[in-house]
Coordinates of C-alpha atoms and ligand atoms in Angstrom, one line a residue:
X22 CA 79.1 178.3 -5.7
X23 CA 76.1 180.4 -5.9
X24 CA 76.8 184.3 -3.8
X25 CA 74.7 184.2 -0.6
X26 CA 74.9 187.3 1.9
X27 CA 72.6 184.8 4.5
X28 CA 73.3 182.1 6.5
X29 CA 74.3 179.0 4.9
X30 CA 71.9 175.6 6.3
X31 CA 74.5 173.2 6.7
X32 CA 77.3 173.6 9.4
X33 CA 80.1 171.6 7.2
X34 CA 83.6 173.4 8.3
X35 CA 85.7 175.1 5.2
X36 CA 88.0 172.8 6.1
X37 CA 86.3 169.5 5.9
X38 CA 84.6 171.1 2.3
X39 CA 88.1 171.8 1.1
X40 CA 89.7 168.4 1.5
X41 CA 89.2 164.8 0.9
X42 CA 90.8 162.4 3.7
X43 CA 90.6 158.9 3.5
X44 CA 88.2 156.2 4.9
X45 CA 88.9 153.1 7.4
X46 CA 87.4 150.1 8.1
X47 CA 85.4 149.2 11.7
X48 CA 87.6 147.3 14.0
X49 CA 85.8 144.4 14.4
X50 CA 88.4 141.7 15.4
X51 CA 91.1 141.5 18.8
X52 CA 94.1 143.2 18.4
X53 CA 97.6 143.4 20.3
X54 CA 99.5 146.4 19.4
X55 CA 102.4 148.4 21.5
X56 CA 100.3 151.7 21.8
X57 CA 96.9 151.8 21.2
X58 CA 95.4 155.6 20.5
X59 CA 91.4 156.6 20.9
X60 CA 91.1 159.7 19.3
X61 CA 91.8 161.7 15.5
X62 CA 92.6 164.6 15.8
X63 CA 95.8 166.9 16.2
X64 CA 96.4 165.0 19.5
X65 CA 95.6 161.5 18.6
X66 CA 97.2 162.1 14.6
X67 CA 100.6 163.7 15.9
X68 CA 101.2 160.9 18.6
X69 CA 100.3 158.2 16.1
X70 CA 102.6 159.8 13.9
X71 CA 105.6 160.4 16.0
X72 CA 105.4 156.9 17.4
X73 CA 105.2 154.9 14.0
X74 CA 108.5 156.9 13.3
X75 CA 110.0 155.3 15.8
X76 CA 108.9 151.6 14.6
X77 CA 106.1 151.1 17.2
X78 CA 103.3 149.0 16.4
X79 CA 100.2 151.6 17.0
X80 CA 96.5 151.4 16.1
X81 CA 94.4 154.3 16.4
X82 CA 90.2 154.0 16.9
X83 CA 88.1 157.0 16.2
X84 CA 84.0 156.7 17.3
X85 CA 83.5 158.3 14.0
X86 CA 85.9 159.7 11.2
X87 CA 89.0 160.9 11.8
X88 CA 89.3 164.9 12.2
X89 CA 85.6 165.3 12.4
X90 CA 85.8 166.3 16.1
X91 CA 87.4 169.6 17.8
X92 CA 90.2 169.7 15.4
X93 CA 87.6 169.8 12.4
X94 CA 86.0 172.7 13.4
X95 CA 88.7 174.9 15.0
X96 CA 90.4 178.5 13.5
X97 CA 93.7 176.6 13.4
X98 CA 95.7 179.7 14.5
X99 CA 99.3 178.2 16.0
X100 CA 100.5 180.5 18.5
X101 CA 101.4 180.7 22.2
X102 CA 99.6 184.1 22.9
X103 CA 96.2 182.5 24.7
X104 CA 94.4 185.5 25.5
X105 CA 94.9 187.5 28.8
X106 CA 97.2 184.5 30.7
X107 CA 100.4 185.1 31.1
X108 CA 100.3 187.5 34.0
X109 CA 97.6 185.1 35.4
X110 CA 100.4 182.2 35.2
X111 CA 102.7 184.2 36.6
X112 CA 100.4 184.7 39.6
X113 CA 99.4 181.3 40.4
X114 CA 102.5 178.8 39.2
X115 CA 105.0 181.6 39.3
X116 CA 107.5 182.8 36.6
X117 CA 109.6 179.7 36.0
X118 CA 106.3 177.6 34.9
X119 CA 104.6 180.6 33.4
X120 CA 107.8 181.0 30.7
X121 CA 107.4 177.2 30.5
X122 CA 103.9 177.3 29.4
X123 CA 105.1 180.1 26.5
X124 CA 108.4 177.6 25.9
X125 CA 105.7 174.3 24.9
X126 CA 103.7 176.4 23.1
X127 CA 106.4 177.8 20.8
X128 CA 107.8 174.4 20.6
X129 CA 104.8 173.1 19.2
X130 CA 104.5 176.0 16.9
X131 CA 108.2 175.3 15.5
X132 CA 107.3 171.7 15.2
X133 CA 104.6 172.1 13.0
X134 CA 106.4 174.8 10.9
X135 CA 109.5 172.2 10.6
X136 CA 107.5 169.3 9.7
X137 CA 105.2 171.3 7.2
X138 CA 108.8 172.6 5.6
X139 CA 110.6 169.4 5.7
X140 CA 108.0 167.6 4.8
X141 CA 106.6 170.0 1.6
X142 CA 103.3 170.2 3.4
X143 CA 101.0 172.1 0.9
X144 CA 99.1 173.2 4.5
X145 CA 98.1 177.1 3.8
X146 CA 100.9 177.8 6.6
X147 CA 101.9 181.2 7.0
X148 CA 103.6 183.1 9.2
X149 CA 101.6 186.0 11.1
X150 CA 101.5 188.4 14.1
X151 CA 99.5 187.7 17.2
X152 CA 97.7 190.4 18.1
X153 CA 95.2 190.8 21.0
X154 CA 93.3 193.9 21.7
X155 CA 91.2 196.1 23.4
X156 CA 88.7 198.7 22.1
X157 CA 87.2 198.8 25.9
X158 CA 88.5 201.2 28.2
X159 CA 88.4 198.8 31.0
X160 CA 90.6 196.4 29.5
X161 CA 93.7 198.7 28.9
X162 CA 95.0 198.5 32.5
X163 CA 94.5 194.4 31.9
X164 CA 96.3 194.9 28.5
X165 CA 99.5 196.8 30.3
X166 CA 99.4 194.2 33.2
X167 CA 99.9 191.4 30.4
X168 CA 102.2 193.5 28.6
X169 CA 104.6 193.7 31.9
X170 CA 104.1 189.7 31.9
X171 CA 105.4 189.6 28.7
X172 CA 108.6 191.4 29.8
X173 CA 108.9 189.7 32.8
X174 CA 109.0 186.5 30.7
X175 CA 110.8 187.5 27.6
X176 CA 108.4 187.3 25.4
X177 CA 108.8 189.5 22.7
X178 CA 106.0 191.7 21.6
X179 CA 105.2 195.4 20.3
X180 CA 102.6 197.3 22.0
X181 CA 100.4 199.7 19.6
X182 CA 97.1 201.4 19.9
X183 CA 96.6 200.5 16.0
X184 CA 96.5 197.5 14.4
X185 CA 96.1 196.4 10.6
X186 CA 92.5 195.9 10.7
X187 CA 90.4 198.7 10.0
X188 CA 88.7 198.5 13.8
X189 CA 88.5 200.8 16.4
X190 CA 91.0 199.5 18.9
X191 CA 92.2 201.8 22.2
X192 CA 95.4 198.9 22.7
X193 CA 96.9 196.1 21.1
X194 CA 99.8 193.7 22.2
X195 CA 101.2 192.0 19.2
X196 CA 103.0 188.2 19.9
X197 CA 105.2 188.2 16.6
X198 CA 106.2 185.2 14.5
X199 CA 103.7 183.1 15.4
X200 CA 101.7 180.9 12.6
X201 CA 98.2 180.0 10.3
X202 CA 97.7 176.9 8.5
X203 CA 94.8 174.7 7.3
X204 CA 94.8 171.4 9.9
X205 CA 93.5 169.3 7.9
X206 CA 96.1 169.8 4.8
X207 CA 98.7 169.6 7.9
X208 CA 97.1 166.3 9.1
X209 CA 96.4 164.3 6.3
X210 CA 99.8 164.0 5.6
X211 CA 100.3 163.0 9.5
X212 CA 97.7 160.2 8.3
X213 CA 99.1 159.2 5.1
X214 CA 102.7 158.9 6.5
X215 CA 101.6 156.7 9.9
X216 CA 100.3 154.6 7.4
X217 CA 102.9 154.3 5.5
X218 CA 104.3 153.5 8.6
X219 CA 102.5 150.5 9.5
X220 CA 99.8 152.2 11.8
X221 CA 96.3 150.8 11.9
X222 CA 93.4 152.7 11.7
X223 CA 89.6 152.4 12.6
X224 CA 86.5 154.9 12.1
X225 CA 83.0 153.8 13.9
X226 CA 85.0 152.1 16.4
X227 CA 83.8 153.1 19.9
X228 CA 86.0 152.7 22.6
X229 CA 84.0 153.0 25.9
X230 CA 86.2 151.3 28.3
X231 CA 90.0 150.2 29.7
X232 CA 90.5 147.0 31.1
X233 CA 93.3 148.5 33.5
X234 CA 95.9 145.2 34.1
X235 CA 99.2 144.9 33.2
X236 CA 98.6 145.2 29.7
X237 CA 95.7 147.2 29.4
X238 CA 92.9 146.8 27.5
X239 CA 91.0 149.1 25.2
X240 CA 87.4 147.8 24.8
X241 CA 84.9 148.9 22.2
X242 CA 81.4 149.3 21.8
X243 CA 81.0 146.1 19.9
X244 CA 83.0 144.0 22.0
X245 CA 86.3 144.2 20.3
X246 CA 89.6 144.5 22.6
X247 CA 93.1 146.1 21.9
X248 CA 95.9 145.0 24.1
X249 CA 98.3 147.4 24.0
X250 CA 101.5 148.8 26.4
X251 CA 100.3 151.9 26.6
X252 CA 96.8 153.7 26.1
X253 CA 96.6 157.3 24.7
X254 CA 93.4 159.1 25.6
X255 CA 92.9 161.4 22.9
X256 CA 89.2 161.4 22.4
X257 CA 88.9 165.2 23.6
X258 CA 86.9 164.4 27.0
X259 CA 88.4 161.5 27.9
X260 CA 86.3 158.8 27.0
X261 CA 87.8 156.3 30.1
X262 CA 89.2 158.6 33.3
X263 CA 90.3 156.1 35.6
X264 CA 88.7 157.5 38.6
X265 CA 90.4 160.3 37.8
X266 CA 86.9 162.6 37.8
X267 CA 87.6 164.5 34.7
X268 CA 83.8 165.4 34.5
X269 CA 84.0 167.4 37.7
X270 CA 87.8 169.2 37.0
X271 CA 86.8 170.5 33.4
X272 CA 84.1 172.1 31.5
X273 CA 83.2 172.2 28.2
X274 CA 82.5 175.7 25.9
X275 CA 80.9 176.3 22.8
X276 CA 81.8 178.6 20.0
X277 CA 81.1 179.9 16.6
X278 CA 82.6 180.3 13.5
X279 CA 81.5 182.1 10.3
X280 CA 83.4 182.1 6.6
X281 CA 83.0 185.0 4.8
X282 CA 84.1 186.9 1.9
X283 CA 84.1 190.8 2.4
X284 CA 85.3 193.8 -0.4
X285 CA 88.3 194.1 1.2
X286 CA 91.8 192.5 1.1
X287 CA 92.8 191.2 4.3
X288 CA 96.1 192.7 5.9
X289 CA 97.6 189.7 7.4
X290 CA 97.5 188.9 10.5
X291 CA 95.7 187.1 13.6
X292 CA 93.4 188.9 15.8
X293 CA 91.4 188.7 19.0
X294 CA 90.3 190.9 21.4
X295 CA 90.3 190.7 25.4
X296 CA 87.0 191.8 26.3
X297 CA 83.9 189.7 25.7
X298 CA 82.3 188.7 23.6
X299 CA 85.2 186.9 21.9
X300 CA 86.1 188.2 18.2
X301 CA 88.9 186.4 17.2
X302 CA 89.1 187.0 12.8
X303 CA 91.9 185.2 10.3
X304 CA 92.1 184.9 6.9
X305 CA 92.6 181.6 4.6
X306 CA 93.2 181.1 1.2
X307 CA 90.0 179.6 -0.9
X308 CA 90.8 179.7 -4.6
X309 CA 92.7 182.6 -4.8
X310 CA 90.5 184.7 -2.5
X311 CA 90.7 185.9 1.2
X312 CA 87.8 183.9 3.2
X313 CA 87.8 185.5 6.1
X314 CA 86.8 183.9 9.5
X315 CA 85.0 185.1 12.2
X316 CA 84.7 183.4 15.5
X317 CA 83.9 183.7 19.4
X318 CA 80.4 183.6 21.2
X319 CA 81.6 181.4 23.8
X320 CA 78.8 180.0 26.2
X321 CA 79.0 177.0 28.2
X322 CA 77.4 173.9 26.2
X323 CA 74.2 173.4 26.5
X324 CA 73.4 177.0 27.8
X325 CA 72.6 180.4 26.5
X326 CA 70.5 181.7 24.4
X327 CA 69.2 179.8 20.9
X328 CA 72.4 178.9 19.2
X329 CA 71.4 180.4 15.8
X330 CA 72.1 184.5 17.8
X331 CA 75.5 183.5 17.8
X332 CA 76.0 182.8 14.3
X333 CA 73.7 186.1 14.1
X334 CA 75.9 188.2 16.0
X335 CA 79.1 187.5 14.5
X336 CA 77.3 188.0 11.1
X337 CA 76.1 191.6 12.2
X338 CA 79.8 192.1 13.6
X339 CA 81.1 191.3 10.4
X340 CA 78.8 193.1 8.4
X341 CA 79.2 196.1 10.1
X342 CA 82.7 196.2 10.3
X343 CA 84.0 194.9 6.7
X344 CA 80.6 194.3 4.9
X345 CA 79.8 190.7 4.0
X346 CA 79.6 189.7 0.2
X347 CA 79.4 186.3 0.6
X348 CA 78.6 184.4 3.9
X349 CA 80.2 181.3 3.0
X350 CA 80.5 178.4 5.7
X351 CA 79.5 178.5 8.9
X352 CA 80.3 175.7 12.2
X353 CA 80.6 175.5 15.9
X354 CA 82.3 173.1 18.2
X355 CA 83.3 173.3 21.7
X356 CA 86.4 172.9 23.7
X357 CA 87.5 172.4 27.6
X358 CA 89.1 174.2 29.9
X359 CA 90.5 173.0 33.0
X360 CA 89.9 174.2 36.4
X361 CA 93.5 176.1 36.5
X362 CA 93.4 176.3 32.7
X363 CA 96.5 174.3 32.2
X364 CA 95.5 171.4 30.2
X365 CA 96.0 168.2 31.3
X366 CA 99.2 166.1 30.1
X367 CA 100.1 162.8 31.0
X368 CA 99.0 160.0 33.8
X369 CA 95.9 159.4 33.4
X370 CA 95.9 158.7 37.2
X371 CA 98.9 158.5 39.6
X372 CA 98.3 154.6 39.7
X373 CA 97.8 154.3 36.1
X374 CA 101.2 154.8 34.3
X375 CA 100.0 153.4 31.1
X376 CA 97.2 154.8 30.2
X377 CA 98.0 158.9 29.1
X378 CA 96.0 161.6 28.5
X379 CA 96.1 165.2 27.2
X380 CA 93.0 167.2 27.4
X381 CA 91.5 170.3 28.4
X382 CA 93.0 172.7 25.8
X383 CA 91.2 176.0 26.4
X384 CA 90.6 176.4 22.7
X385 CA 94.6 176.6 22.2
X386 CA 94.9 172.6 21.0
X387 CA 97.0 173.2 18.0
X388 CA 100.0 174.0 20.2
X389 CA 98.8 172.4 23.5
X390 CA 97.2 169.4 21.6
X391 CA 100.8 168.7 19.4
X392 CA 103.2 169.4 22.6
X393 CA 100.7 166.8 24.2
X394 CA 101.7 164.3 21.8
X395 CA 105.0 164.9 22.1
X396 CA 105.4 164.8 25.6
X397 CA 102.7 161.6 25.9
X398 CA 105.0 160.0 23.1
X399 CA 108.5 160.6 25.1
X400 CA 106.5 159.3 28.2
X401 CA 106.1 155.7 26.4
X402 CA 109.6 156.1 24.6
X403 CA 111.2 156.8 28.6
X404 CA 112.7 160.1 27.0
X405 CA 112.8 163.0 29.5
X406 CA 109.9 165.8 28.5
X407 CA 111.0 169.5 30.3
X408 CA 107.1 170.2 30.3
X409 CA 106.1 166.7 31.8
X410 CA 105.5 168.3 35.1
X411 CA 103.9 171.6 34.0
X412 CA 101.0 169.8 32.3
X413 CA 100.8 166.5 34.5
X414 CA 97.0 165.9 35.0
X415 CA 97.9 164.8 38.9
X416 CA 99.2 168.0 40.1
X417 CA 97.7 170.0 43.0
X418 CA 97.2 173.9 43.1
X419 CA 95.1 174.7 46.1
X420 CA 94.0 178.5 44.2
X421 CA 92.3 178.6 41.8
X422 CA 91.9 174.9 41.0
X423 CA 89.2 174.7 44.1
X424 CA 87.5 177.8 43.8
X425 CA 86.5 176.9 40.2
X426 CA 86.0 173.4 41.7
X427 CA 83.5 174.1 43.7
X428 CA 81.8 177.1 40.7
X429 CA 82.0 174.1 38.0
X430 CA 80.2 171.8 40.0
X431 CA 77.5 173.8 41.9
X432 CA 76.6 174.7 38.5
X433 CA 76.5 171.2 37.1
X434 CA 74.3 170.5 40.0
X435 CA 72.2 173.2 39.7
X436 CA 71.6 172.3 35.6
X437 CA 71.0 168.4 37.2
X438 CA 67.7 169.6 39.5
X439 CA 66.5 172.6 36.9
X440 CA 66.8 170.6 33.8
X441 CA 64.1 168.2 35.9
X442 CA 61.8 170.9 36.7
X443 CA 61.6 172.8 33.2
X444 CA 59.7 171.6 30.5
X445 CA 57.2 173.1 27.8
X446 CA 53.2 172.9 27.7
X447 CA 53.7 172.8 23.9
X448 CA 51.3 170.7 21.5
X449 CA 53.9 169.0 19.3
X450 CA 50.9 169.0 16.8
X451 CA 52.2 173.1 16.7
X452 CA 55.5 172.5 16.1
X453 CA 56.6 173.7 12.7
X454 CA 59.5 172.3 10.6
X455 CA 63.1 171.9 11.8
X456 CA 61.5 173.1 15.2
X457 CA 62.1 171.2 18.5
X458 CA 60.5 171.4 22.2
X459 CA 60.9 169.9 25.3
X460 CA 57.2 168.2 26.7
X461 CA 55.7 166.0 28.3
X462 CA 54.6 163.0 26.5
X463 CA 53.4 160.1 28.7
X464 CA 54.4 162.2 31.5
X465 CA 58.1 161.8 30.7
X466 CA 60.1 164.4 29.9
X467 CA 60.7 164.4 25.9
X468 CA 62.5 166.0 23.2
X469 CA 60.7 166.3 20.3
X470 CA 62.6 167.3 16.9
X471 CA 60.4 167.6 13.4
X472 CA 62.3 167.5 10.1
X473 CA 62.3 168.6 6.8
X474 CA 59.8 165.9 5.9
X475 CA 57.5 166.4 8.9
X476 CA 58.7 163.4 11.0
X477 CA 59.0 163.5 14.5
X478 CA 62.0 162.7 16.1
X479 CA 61.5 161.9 20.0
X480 CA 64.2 160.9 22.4
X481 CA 64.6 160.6 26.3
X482 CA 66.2 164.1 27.5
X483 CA 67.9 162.5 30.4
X484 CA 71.7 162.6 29.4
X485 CA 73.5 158.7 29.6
X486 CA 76.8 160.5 31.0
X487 CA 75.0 161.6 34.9
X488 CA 71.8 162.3 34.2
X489 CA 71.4 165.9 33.7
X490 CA 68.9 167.0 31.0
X491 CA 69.7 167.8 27.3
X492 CA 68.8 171.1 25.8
X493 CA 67.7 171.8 22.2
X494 CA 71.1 173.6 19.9
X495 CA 69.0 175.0 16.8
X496 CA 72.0 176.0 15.1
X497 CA 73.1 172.1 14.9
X498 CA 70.1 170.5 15.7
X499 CA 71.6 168.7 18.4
X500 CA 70.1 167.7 22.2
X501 CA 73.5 168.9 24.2
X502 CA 74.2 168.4 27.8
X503 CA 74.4 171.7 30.1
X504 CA 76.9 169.7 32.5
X505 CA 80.0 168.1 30.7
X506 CA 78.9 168.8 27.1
X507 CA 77.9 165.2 25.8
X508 CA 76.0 166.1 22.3
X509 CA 73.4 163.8 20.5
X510 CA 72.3 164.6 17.0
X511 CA 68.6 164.7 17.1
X512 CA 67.8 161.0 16.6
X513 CA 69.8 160.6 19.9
X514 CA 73.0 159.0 18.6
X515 CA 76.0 160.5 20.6
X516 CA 78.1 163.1 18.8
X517 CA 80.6 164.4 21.6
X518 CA 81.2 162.3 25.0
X519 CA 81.7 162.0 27.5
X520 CA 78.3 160.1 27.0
X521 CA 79.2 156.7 25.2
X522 CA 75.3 155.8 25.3
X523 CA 72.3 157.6 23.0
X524 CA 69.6 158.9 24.5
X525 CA 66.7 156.9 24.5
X526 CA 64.2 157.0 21.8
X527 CA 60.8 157.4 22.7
X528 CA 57.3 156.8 21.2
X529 CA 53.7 158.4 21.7
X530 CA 51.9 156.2 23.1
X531 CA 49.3 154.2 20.6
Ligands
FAD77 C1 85.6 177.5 17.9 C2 87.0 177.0 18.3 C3 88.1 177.6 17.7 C4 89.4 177.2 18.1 N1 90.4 177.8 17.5 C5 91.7 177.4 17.9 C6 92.8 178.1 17.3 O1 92.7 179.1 16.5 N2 94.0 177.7 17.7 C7 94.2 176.7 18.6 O2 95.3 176.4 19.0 N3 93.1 176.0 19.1 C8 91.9 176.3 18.7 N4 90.8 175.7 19.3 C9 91.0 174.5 20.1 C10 91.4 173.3 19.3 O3 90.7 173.2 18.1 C11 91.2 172.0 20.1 O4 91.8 172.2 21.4 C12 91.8 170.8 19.5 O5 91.3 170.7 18.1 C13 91.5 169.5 20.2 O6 92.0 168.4 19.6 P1 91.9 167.0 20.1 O7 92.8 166.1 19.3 O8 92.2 167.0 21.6 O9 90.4 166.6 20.0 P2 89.4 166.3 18.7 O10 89.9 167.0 17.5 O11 88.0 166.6 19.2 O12 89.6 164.8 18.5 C14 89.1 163.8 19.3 C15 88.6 162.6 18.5 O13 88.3 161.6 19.4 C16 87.2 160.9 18.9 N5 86.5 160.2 20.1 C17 85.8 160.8 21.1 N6 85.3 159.8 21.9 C18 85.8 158.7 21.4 C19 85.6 157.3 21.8 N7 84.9 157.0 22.9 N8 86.1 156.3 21.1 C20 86.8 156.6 20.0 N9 87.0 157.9 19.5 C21 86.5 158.9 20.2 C22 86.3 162.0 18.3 O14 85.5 161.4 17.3 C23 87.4 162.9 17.7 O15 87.6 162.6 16.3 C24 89.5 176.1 19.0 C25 88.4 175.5 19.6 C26 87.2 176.0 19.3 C27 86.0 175.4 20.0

């Protein structure tokens, strides 16, 4: 690998560069199975794998490879300390579901640590600290308020105003014995043993609809059906919501990651501060060296400034701080968050009872994302789940589920009638390579892309989820949707759902 201090072109993850993970065929012929799974990654590949342990017949689809989604492109820390949340818990559900929350969490920690021990997992898993902190003097009252949550719920913790890092840092709460690892070391032996198993897997393999009857049905794009018992949802957005109007109870945020290597050795540890914008730094292992990784920049998808700034600022934040010798790898991928940020776990809807879900993970799917499978798996296996009613997707909290209601969904309205209106005046004949605009060409409003090779790539910039308009991401050259976060690439061919449909090409006109 050559040493590069600037920004490296492609957005391939360390941890898809690191690791080779086998291929599967299309599904392209009717299948009956007892579960069938949509969805690769940590949700989708733990569920698959707990059930074929318990001789189920399972098939998992994935629209594209497996672990190529979220889980891909995440920072893989495993802990239950989620930022400033506890005290928040605490305030809306109370103390009994707040400890809860912290009891999943750890569970799924000590899950993933058991099976990567018993199981001789070479995964990169480490133990660490937690730490979140605070170098602005307006968070330190927040910091103590979360501190006294922590009490209140047992959690232990040490309170400093120093950490390992050589940062300037006013408070820091530290969550101890939490975890690291590298996901996709962890999950490719989730793969190999469901196989093993007996489980069937499919890449390319669209699912786009349930056939909700007594044994539902689990239609893809080409036509294809899997009968199952039960259906797990784990495409991320739920790719089939049952009237359950996901798209209006969640929304979807973008972040950043860079890979570095720096001068320095790094101390150990997990960091991330309270105040925006998000730093949150690790460490992994890459041939003997520390590869340090940067992430945060968190915007809603689809909005914000040029995507490429937020790869710039956490380079600058880096530089400045530990000095960058080599700037590595760099990605970016986007998670949900759920109007009370609980995720949702469980029925689907309260009249669907086989068809499961588990989404909206707040960027804390390791944990969330492997207690999901559990608790979706002892669901289908009638085992009782002491978190089943915690997460369940059908509760009702009046506060703040509707005030963020009501934000989430003035906003996506307000992206809906704005996208309309805005367009460019731009000649496309000025566009320079890897540029894009949005025009008018024919009088319909068009996204033009131009490549490497000076081809133009021109597709319909009215989103085939609900319509709102696609803006241009020049860090991955990818149209995204400001409402629920459906991504195309820039030919139009969907990336992310909850669109199931490309965007439209278009031509100029002869
Ligand atoms: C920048 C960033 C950093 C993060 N860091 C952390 C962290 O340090 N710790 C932590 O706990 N969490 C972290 N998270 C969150 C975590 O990565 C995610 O919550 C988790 O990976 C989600 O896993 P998943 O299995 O639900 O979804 P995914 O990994 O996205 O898997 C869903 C799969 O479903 C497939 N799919 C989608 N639609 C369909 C369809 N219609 N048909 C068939 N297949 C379909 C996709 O191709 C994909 O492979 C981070 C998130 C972000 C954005």
């Amino acid at each position: 690998m050559t040493m590069q201090s600037y920004m490296p072109e492609n957005s391939e993850p360390f941890w898809r560069d690191s690791i080779d993970l086998p291929a599967f065929p299309k599904l392209d012929e009717p299948m009956k199975v007892d579960v069938g799974i949509v969805g690769g990654g940590i949700t989708g590949l733990t569920a698959a794998y707990l059930l074929s342990k318990e001789n189920l017949n399972v098939a998992l689809l994935d629209a594209g490879e497996l672990l190529n989604g979220t889980t891909g492109h995440t920072t893989a820390k495993i802990t239950a300390q989620h930022g400033l949340i506890y005290d928040e818990f605490i305030q809306h559900f109370g103390q009994e579901r707040a400890k809860l929350y912290y009891e999943a969490n750890m569970e799924a920690k000590n899950f993933i640590e058991q099976v990567a021990n018993t199981s001789n997992i070479d995964c990169d898993f480490t133990k660490e600290n937690a730490v979140l902190y605070t170098n602005s003097d307006n968070y330190l009252k927040k910091l103590e308020t979360e501190q006294k949550a922590y009490d209140k719920l047992n959690i232990p913790h040490e309170m400093s105003d120093k950490i390992a890092l050589d940062l300037p840092v006013k408070s820091a709460l530290t969550m101890q014995n939490q975890a690291q690892f590298h996901p996709l070391k962890y999950l490719k032996h989730h793969v190999n043993e469901s196989v093993n198993n007996g489980v069937h897997f499919f890449e390319k393999s669209t699912a786009v609809d349930v056939e909700y009857t007594k044994h539902p049905r689990i239609i893809t794009r080409s036509g294809n059906r899997v009968t199952c018992r039960y259906v797990i949802v784990a495409s991320h957005f739920p790719f089939y919501d049952g009237q359950g109007f996901y798209s209006a109870r969640m929304y979807p945020e973008r972040s950043y990651v860079i890979a570095v290597k720096t001068n320095q050795k790094f101390p150990g540890g997990m960091y991330i501060n309270a105040e925006s914008p998000t730093r949150s730094i690790r460490s992994t292992p890459i041939n003997g060296e520390d590869l340090w990784l940067f992430s945060g920049e968190n915007h809603k998808t689809g909005q914000g400034k040029s995507t490429i700034k937020h790869y710039e600022a956490l380079q600058q934040f880096a530089e400045k701080q530990f000095g960058i010798e080599e700037f590595v790898y760099r990605w970016s991928t986007q998670d949900l968050t759920t109007l009370d940020k609980l995720p949702y776990i469980g029925q689907i809807t309260k009249a669907q009872d086989s068809v499961l879900v588990a989404t909206g993970f707040r960027k804390w799917g390791m944990t969330n994302g492997t207690i999901g499978a559990k608790i979706l798996t002892d669901a289908i296996l009638e085992k009782e789940n002491p978190y089943k009613e915690l997460y369940s997707p059908t509760r009702f909290q009046a506060d703040p589920a509707l005030r963020k209601f009501t934000q989430i969904n003035a906003d996506v309205a307000k992206h809906l009638i704005k996208g309309k209106l805005e367009y460019t005046k731009d000649n496309i004949n000025n566009l320079d390579v890897d540029e894009a605009t949005i025009t008018r060409i024919n009088g319909e409003r068009t996204g033009v892309y131009k490549d490497k090779d000076e081809n133009l790539h021109m597709v319909d910039t009215t989103c085939t989820h609900l319509r709102c308009e696609v803006e241009w991401n020049s860090g991955d050259r990818t149209w995204d949707c400001p409402c629920h976060g459906s991504r195309f690439s820039y030919t139009g061919e969907v990336i992310e759902g909850p669109a199931k449909r490309p965007l439209e090409k278009r031509k100029m006109s002869e």
